[in-house]
mmCIF file with all atom_site columns, C-alpha atoms in Angstrom:
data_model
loop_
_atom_site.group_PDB
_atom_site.id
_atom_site.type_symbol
_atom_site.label_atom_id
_atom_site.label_alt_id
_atom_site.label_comp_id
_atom_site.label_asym_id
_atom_site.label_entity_id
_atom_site.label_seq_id
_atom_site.pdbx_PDB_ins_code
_atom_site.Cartn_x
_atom_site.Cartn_y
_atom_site.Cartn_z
_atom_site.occupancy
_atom_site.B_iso_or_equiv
_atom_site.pdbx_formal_charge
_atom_site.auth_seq_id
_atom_site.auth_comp_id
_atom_site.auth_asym_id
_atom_site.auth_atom_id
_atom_site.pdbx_PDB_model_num
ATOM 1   C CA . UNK A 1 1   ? 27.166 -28.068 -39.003 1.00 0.00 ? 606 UNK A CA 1
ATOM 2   C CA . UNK A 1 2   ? 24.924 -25.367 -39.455 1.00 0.00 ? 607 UNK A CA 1
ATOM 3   C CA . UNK A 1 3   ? 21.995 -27.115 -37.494 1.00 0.00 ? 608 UNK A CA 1
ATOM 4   C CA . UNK A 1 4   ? 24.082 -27.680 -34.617 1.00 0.00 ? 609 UNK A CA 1
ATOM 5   C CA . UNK A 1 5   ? 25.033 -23.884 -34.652 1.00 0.00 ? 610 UNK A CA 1
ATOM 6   C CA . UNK A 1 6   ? 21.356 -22.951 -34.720 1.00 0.00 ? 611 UNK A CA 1
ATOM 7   C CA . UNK A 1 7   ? 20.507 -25.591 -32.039 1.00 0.00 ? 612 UNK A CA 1
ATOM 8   C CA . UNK A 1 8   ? 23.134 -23.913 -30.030 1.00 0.00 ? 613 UNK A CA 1
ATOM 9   C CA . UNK A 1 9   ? 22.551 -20.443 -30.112 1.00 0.00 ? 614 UNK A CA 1
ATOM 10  C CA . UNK A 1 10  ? 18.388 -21.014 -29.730 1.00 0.00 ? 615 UNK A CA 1
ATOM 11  C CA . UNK A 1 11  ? 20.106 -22.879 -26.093 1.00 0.00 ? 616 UNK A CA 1
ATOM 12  C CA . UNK A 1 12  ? 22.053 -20.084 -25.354 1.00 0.00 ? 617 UNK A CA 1
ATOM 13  C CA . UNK A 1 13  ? 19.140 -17.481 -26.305 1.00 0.00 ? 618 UNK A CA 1
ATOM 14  C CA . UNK A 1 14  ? 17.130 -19.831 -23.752 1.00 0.00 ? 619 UNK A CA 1
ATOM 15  C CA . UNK A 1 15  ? 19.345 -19.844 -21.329 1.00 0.00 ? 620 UNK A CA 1
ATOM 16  C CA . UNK A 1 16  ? 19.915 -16.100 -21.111 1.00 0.00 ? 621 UNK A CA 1
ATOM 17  C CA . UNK A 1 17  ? 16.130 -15.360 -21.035 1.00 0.00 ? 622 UNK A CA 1
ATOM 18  C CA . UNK A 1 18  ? 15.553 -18.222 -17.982 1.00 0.00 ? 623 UNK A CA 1
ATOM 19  C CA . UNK A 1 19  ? 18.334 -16.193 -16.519 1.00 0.00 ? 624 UNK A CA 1
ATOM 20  C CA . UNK A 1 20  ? 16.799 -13.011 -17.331 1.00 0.00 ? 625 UNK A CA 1
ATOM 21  C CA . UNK A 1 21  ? 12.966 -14.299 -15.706 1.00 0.00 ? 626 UNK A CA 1
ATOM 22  C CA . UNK A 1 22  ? 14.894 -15.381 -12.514 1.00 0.00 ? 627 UNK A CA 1
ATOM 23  C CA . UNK A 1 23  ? 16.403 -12.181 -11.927 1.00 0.00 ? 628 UNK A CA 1
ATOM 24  C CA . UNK A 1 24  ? 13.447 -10.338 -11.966 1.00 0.00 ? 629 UNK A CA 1
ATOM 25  C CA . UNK A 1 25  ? 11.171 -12.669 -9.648  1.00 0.00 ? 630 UNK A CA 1
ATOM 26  C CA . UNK A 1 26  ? 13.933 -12.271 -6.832  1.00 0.00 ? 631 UNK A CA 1
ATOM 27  C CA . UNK A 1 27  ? 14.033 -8.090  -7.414  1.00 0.00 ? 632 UNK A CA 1
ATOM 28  C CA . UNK A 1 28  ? 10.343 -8.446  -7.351  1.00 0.00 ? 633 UNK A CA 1
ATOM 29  C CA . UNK A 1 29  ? 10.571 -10.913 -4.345  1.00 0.00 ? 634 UNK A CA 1
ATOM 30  C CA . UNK A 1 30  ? 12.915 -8.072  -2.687  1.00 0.00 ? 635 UNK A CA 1
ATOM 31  C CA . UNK A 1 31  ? 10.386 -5.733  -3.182  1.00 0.00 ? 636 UNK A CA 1
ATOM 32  C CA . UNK A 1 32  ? 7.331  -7.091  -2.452  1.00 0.00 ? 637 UNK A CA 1
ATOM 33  C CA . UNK A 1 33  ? 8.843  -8.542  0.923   1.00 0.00 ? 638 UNK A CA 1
ATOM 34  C CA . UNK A 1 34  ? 11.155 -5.396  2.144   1.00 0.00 ? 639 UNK A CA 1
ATOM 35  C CA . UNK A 1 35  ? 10.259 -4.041  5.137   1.00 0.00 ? 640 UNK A CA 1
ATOM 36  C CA . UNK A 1 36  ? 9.095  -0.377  5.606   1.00 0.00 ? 641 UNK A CA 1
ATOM 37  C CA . UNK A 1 37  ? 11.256 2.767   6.212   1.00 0.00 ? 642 UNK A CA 1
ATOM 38  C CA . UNK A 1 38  ? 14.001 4.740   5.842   1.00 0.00 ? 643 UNK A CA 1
ATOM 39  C CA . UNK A 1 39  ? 17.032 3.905   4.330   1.00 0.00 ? 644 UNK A CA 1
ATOM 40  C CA . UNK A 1 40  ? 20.021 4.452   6.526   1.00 0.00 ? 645 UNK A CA 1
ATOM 41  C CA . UNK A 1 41  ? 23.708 4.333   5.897   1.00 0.00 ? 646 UNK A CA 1
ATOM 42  C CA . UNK A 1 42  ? 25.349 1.098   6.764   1.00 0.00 ? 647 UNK A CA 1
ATOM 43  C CA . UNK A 1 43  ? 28.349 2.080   7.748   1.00 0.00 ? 648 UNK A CA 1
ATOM 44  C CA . UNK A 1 44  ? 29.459 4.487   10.623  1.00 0.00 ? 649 UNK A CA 1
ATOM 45  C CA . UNK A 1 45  ? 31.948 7.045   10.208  1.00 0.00 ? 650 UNK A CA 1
ATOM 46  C CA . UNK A 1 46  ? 35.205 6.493   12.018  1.00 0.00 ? 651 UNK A CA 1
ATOM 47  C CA . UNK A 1 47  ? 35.144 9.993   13.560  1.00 0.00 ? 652 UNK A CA 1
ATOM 48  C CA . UNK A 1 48  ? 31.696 8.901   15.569  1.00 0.00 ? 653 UNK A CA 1
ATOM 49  C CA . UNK A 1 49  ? 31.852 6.696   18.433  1.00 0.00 ? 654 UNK A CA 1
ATOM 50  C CA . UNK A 1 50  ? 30.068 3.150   18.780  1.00 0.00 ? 655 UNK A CA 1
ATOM 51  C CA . UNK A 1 51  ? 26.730 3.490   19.901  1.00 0.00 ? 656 UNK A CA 1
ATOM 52  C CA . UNK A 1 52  ? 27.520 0.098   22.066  1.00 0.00 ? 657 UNK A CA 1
ATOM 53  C CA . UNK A 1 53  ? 29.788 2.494   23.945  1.00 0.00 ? 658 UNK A CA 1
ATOM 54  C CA . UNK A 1 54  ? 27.419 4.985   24.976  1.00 0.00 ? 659 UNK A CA 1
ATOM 55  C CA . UNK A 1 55  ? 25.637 5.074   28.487  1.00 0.00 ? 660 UNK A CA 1
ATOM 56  C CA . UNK A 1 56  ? 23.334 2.652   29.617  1.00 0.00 ? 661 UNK A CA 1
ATOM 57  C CA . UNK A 1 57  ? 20.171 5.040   30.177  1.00 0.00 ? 662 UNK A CA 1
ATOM 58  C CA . UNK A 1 58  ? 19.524 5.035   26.428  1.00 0.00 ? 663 UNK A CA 1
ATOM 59  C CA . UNK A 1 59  ? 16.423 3.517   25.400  1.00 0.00 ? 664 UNK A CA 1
ATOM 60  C CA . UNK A 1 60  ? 16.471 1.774   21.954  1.00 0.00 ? 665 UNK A CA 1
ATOM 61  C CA . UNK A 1 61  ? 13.873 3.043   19.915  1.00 0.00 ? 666 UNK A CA 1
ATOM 62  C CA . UNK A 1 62  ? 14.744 1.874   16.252  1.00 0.00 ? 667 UNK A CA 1
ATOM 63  C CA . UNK A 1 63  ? 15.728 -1.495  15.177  1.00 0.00 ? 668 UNK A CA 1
ATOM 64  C CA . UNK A 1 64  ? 17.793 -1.179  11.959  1.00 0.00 ? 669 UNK A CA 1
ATOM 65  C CA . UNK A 1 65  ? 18.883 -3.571  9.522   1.00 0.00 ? 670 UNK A CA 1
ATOM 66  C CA . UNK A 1 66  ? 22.895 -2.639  9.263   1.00 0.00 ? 671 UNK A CA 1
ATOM 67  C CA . UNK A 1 67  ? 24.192 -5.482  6.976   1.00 0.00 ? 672 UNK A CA 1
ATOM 68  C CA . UNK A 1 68  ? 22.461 -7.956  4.038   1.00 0.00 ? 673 UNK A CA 1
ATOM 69  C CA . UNK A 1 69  ? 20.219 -7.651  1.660   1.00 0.00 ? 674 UNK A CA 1
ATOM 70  C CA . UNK A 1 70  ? 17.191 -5.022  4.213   1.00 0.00 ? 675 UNK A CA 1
ATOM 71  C CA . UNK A 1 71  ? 20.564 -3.424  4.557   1.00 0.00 ? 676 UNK A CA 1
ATOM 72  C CA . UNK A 1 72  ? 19.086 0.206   6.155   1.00 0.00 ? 677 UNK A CA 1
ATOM 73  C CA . UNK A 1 73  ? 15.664 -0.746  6.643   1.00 0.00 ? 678 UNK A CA 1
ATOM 74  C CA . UNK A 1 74  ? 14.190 1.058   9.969   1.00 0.00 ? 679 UNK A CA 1
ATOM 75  C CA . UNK A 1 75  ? 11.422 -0.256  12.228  1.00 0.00 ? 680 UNK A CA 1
ATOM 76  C CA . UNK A 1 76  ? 10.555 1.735   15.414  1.00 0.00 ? 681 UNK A CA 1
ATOM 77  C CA . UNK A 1 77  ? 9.770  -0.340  18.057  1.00 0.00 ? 682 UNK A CA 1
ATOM 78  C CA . UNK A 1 78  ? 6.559  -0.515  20.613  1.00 0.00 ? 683 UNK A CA 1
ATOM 79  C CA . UNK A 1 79  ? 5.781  -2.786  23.043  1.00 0.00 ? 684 UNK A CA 1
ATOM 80  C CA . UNK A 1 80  ? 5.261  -5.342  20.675  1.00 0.00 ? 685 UNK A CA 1
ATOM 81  C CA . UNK A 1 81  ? 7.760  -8.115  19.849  1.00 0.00 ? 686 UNK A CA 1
ATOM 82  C CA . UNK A 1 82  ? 9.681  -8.151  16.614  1.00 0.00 ? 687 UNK A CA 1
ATOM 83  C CA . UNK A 1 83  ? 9.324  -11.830 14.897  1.00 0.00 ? 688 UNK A CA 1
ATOM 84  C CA . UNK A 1 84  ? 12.526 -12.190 12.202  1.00 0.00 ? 689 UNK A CA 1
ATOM 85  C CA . UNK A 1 85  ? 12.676 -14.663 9.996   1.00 0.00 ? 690 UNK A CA 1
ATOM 86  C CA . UNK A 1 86  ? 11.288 -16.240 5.772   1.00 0.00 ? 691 UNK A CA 1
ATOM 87  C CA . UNK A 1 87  ? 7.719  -16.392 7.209   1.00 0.00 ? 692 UNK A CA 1
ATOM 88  C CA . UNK A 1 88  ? 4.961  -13.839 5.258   1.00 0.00 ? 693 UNK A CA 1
ATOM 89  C CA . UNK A 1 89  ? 3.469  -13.082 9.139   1.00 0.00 ? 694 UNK A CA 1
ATOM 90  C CA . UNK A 1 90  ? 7.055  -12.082 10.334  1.00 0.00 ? 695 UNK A CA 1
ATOM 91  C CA . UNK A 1 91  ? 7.460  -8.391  11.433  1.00 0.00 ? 696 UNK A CA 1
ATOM 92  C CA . UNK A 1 92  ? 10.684 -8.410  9.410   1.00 0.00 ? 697 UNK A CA 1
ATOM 93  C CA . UNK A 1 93  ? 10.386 -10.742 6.895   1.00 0.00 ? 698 UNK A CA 1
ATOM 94  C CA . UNK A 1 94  ? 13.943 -11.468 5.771   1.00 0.00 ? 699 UNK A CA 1
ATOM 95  C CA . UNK A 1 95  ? 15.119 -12.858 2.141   1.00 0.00 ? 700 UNK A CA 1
ATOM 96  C CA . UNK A 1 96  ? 18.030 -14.745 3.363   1.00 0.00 ? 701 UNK A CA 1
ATOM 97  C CA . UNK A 1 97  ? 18.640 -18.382 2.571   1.00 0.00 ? 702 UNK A CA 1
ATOM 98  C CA . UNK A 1 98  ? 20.153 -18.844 5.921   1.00 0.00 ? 703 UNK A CA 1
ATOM 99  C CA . UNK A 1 99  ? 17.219 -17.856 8.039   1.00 0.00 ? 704 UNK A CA 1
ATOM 100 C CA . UNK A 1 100 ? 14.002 -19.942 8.618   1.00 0.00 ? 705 UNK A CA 1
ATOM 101 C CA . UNK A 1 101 ? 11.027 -19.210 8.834   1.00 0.00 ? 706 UNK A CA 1
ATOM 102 C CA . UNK A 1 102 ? 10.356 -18.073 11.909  1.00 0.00 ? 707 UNK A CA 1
ATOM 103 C CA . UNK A 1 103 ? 13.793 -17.681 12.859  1.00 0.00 ? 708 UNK A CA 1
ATOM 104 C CA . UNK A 1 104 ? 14.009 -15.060 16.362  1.00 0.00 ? 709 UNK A CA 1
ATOM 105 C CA . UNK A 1 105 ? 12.298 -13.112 18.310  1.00 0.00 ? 710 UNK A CA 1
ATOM 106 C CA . UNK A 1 106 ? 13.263 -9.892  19.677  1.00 0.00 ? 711 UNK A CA 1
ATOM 107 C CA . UNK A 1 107 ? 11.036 -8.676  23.097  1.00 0.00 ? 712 UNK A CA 1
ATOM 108 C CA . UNK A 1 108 ? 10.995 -5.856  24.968  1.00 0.00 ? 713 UNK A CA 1
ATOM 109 C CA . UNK A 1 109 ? 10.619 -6.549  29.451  1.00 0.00 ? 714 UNK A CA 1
ATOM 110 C CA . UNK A 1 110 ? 10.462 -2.809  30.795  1.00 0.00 ? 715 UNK A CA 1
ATOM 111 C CA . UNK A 1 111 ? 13.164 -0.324  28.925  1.00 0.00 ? 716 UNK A CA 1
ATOM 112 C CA . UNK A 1 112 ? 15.647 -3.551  27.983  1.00 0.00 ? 717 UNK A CA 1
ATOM 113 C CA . UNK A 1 113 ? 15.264 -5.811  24.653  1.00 0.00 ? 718 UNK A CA 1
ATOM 114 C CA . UNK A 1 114 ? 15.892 -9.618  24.658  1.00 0.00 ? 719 UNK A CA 1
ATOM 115 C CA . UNK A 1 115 ? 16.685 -11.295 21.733  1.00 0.00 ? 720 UNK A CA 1
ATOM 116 C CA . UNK A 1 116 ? 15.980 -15.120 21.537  1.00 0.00 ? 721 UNK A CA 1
ATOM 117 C CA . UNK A 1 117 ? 16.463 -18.296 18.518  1.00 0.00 ? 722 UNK A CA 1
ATOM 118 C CA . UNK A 1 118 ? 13.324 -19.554 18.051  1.00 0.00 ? 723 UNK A CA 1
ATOM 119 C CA . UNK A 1 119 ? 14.971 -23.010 17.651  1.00 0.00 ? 724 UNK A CA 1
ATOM 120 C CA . UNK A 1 120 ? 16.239 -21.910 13.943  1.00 0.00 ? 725 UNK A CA 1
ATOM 121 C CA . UNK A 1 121 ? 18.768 -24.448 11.824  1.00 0.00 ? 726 UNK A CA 1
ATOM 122 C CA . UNK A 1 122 ? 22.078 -22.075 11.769  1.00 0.00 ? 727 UNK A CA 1
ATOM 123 C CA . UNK A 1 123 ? 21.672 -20.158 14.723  1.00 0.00 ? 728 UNK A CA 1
ATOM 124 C CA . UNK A 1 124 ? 21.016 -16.672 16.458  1.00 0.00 ? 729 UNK A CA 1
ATOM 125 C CA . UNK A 1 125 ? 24.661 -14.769 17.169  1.00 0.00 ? 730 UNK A CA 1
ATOM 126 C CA . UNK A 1 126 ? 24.117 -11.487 19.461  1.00 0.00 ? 731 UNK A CA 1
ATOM 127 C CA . UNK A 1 127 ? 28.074 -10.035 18.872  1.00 0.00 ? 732 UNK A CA 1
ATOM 128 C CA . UNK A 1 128 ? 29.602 -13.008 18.145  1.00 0.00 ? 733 UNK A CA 1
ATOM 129 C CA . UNK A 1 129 ? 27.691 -15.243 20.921  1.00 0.00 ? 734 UNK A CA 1
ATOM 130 C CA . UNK A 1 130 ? 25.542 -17.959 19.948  1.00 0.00 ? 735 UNK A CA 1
ATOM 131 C CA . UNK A 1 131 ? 22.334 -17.370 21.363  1.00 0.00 ? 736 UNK A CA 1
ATOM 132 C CA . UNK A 1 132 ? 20.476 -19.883 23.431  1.00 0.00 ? 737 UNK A CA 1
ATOM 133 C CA . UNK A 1 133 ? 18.006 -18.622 25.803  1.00 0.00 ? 738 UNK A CA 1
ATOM 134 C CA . UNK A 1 134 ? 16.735 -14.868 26.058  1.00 0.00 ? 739 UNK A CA 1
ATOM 135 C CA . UNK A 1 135 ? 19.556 -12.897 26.134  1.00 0.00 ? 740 UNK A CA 1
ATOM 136 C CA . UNK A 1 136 ? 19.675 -8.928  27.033  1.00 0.00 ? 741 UNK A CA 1
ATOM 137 C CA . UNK A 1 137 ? 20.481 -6.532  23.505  1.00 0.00 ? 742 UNK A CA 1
ATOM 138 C CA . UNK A 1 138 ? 22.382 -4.139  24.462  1.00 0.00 ? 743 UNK A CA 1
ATOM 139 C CA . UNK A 1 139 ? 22.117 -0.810  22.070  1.00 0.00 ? 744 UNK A CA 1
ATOM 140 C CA . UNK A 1 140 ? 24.378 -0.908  19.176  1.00 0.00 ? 745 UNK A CA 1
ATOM 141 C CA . UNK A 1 141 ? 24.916 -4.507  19.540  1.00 0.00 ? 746 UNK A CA 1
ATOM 142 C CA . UNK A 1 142 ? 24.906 -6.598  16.219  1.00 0.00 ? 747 UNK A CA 1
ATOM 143 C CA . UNK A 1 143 ? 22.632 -9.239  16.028  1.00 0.00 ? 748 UNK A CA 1
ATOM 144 C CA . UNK A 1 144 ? 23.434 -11.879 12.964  1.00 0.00 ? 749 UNK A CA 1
ATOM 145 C CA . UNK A 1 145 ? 20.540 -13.666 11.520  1.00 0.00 ? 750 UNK A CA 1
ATOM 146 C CA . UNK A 1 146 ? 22.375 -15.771 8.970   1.00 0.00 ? 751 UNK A CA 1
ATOM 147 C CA . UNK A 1 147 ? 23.479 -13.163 6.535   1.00 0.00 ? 752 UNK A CA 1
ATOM 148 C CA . UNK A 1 148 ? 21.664 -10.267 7.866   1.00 0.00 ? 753 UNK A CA 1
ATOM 149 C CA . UNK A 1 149 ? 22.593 -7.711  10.885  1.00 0.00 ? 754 UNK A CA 1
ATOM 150 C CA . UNK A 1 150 ? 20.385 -5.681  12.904  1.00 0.00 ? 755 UNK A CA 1
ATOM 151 C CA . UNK A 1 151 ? 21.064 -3.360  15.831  1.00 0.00 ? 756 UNK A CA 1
ATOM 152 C CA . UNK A 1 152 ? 18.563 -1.208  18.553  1.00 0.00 ? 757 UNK A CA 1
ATOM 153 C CA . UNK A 1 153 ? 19.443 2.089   18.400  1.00 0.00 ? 758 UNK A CA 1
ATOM 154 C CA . UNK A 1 154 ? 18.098 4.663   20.463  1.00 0.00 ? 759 UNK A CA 1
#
Protein backbone atom coordinates (compact mmCIF):
# COMPACT_ATOMS: atom_id res chain seq x y z
CA UNK A 1 0.00 0.00 0.00
CA UNK A 2 2.65 2.21 0.80
CA UNK A 3 4.51 1.65 -2.62
CA UNK A 4 1.56 2.47 -4.51
CA UNK A 5 1.24 5.78 -2.45
CA UNK A 6 4.85 6.65 -3.26
CA UNK A 7 4.40 5.60 -6.95
CA UNK A 8 1.55 7.98 -6.93
CA UNK A 9 2.64 11.01 -5.51
CA UNK A 10 6.33 10.77 -7.53
CA UNK A 11 3.29 10.81 -10.76
CA UNK A 12 1.65 13.58 -9.44
CA UNK A 13 5.07 15.48 -8.50
CA UNK A 14 5.79 14.66 -12.36
CA UNK A 15 2.95 15.75 -13.59
CA UNK A 16 2.91 19.14 -11.89
CA UNK A 17 6.54 19.90 -12.94
CA UNK A 18 5.68 18.83 -16.94
CA UNK A 19 2.92 21.25 -16.26
CA UNK A 20 5.09 23.71 -14.70
CA UNK A 21 7.97 23.41 -17.96
CA UNK A 22 4.99 23.93 -20.39
CA UNK A 23 3.87 27.00 -18.91
CA UNK A 24 6.92 28.66 -19.09
CA UNK A 25 7.97 27.74 -22.84
CA UNK A 26 4.55 29.37 -24.01
CA UNK A 27 5.27 32.78 -21.62
CA UNK A 28 8.65 32.57 -23.12
CA UNK A 29 7.12 31.81 -26.62
CA UNK A 30 4.82 35.05 -25.89
CA UNK A 31 7.69 36.92 -25.32
CA UNK A 32 10.12 36.13 -27.60
CA UNK A 33 7.42 36.42 -30.49
CA UNK A 34 5.34 39.72 -29.28
CA UNK A 35 5.43 42.35 -31.45
CA UNK A 36 6.92 45.82 -30.60
CA UNK A 37 5.17 48.83 -28.93
CA UNK A 38 3.01 50.34 -26.78
CA UNK A 39 0.52 48.84 -24.85
CA UNK A 40 -2.89 50.30 -25.37
CA UNK A 41 -6.16 49.82 -23.61
CA UNK A 42 -8.46 47.35 -25.20
CA UNK A 43 -11.43 48.62 -24.52
CA UNK A 44 -13.02 52.08 -25.42
CA UNK A 45 -14.84 54.09 -23.06
CA UNK A 46 -18.55 54.39 -23.66
CA UNK A 47 -18.46 58.21 -23.38
CA UNK A 48 -16.03 58.26 -26.73
CA UNK A 49 -17.41 57.67 -30.02
CA UNK A 50 -16.38 54.74 -32.52
CA UNK A 51 -13.56 55.63 -34.45
CA UNK A 52 -15.49 53.65 -37.48
CA UNK A 53 -17.85 56.60 -37.16
CA UNK A 54 -15.59 59.33 -37.72
CA UNK A 55 -15.02 61.10 -41.19
CA UNK A 56 -13.58 59.55 -44.01
CA UNK A 57 -10.44 61.98 -44.51
CA UNK A 58 -8.64 60.22 -41.65
CA UNK A 59 -5.64 58.45 -42.57
CA UNK A 60 -4.85 55.29 -40.50
CA UNK A 61 -1.59 55.50 -39.16
CA UNK A 62 -1.41 52.72 -36.37
CA UNK A 63 -2.50 49.22 -36.65
CA UNK A 64 -3.36 47.94 -33.14
CA UNK A 65 -3.97 44.66 -31.83
CA UNK A 66 -7.51 45.28 -29.79
CA UNK A 67 -8.42 41.67 -28.73
CA UNK A 68 -6.24 38.14 -28.03
CA UNK A 69 -3.34 37.33 -26.72
CA UNK A 70 -0.92 40.91 -28.70
CA UNK A 71 -3.95 42.42 -27.09
CA UNK A 72 -2.53 46.40 -27.29
CA UNK A 73 0.38 45.86 -29.32
CA UNK A 74 0.97 49.04 -31.76
CA UNK A 75 2.66 49.01 -35.18
CA UNK A 76 2.75 52.28 -37.21
CA UNK A 77 2.34 51.72 -40.59
CA UNK A 78 4.51 52.83 -43.89
CA UNK A 79 4.13 51.99 -47.18
CA UNK A 80 4.99 48.63 -46.56
CA UNK A 81 2.50 45.75 -46.25
CA UNK A 82 1.72 44.15 -42.93
CA UNK A 83 2.05 40.11 -43.29
CA UNK A 84 -0.15 38.46 -40.12
CA UNK A 85 0.04 35.23 -39.36
CA UNK A 86 2.44 31.87 -37.08
CA UNK A 87 5.31 32.49 -39.58
CA UNK A 88 8.89 33.87 -37.79
CA UNK A 89 9.17 36.40 -41.17
CA UNK A 90 5.58 37.78 -40.45
CA UNK A 91 5.41 41.54 -39.56
CA UNK A 92 3.02 40.50 -36.77
CA UNK A 93 3.75 37.27 -35.85
CA UNK A 94 0.67 36.03 -34.01
CA UNK A 95 0.51 33.07 -31.24
CA UNK A 96 -2.88 31.92 -32.07
CA UNK A 97 -3.75 28.33 -32.84
CA UNK A 98 -6.29 29.48 -35.27
CA UNK A 99 -4.07 31.41 -37.59
CA UNK A 100 -1.55 29.90 -40.13
CA UNK A 101 1.27 30.71 -41.02
CA UNK A 102 1.10 33.18 -43.28
CA UNK A 103 -2.36 33.90 -42.68
CA UNK A 104 -3.29 37.86 -44.31
CA UNK A 105 -2.01 40.53 -45.64
CA UNK A 106 -2.87 44.00 -44.98
CA UNK A 107 -1.68 46.73 -48.03
CA UNK A 108 -1.82 50.09 -48.32
CA UNK A 109 -2.99 51.61 -52.45
CA UNK A 110 -2.71 55.54 -51.93
CA UNK A 111 -4.28 56.80 -48.33
CA UNK A 112 -6.79 53.46 -48.14
CA UNK A 113 -5.71 49.90 -46.54
CA UNK A 114 -6.87 46.54 -48.04
CA UNK A 115 -6.93 43.66 -46.10
CA UNK A 116 -6.78 40.21 -47.90
CA UNK A 117 -6.75 35.98 -46.68
CA UNK A 118 -3.85 34.71 -47.95
CA UNK A 119 -5.78 31.44 -48.60
CA UNK A 120 -5.63 30.64 -44.61
CA UNK A 121 -7.70 27.35 -43.12
CA UNK A 122 -10.43 29.35 -40.86
CA UNK A 123 -10.70 32.45 -42.57
CA UNK A 124 -10.12 36.35 -42.66
CA UNK A 125 -13.47 38.29 -41.12
CA UNK A 126 -13.20 42.28 -41.72
CA UNK A 127 -16.51 43.20 -39.20
CA UNK A 128 -18.15 40.21 -39.40
CA UNK A 129 -17.57 39.59 -43.36
CA UNK A 130 -15.66 36.78 -44.53
CA UNK A 131 -13.01 38.02 -46.55
CA UNK A 132 -12.30 36.82 -50.03
CA UNK A 133 -10.55 39.10 -52.27
CA UNK A 134 -8.88 42.56 -51.25
CA UNK A 135 -11.26 44.27 -49.44
CA UNK A 136 -11.06 48.19 -48.36
CA UNK A 137 -10.34 48.62 -44.10
CA UNK A 138 -12.07 51.15 -43.15
CA UNK A 139 -10.56 52.96 -39.78
CA UNK A 140 -11.78 51.46 -36.65
CA UNK A 141 -12.94 48.45 -38.38
CA UNK A 142 -12.18 45.04 -36.59
CA UNK A 143 -10.39 42.67 -38.41
CA UNK A 144 -10.56 38.88 -36.79
CA UNK A 145 -7.66 36.68 -37.42
CA UNK A 146 -8.88 33.58 -35.62
CA UNK A 147 -8.76 34.71 -32.06
CA UNK A 148 -7.05 37.92 -32.49
CA UNK A 149 -8.49 41.58 -33.51
CA UNK A 150 -6.76 44.37 -35.03
CA UNK A 151 -7.98 47.78 -36.16
CA UNK A 152 -6.18 51.01 -38.31
CA UNK A 153 -6.46 53.83 -36.40
CA UNK A 154 -5.47 57.10 -37.41
Amino acid sequence: MQGLVLQLTRGGFLLLLVLFVWAVLRVLRADIYAGSGLRVPSRQSAGKPRLGLLSRNKVARTLIVTQGALAGTRITLSSQPILLGRADDSTLVLTDDYASNRHARISPKGNDWYVEDLGSTNGTYLDRAKVTTAVRVPLGTPIRVGKTVIELRP
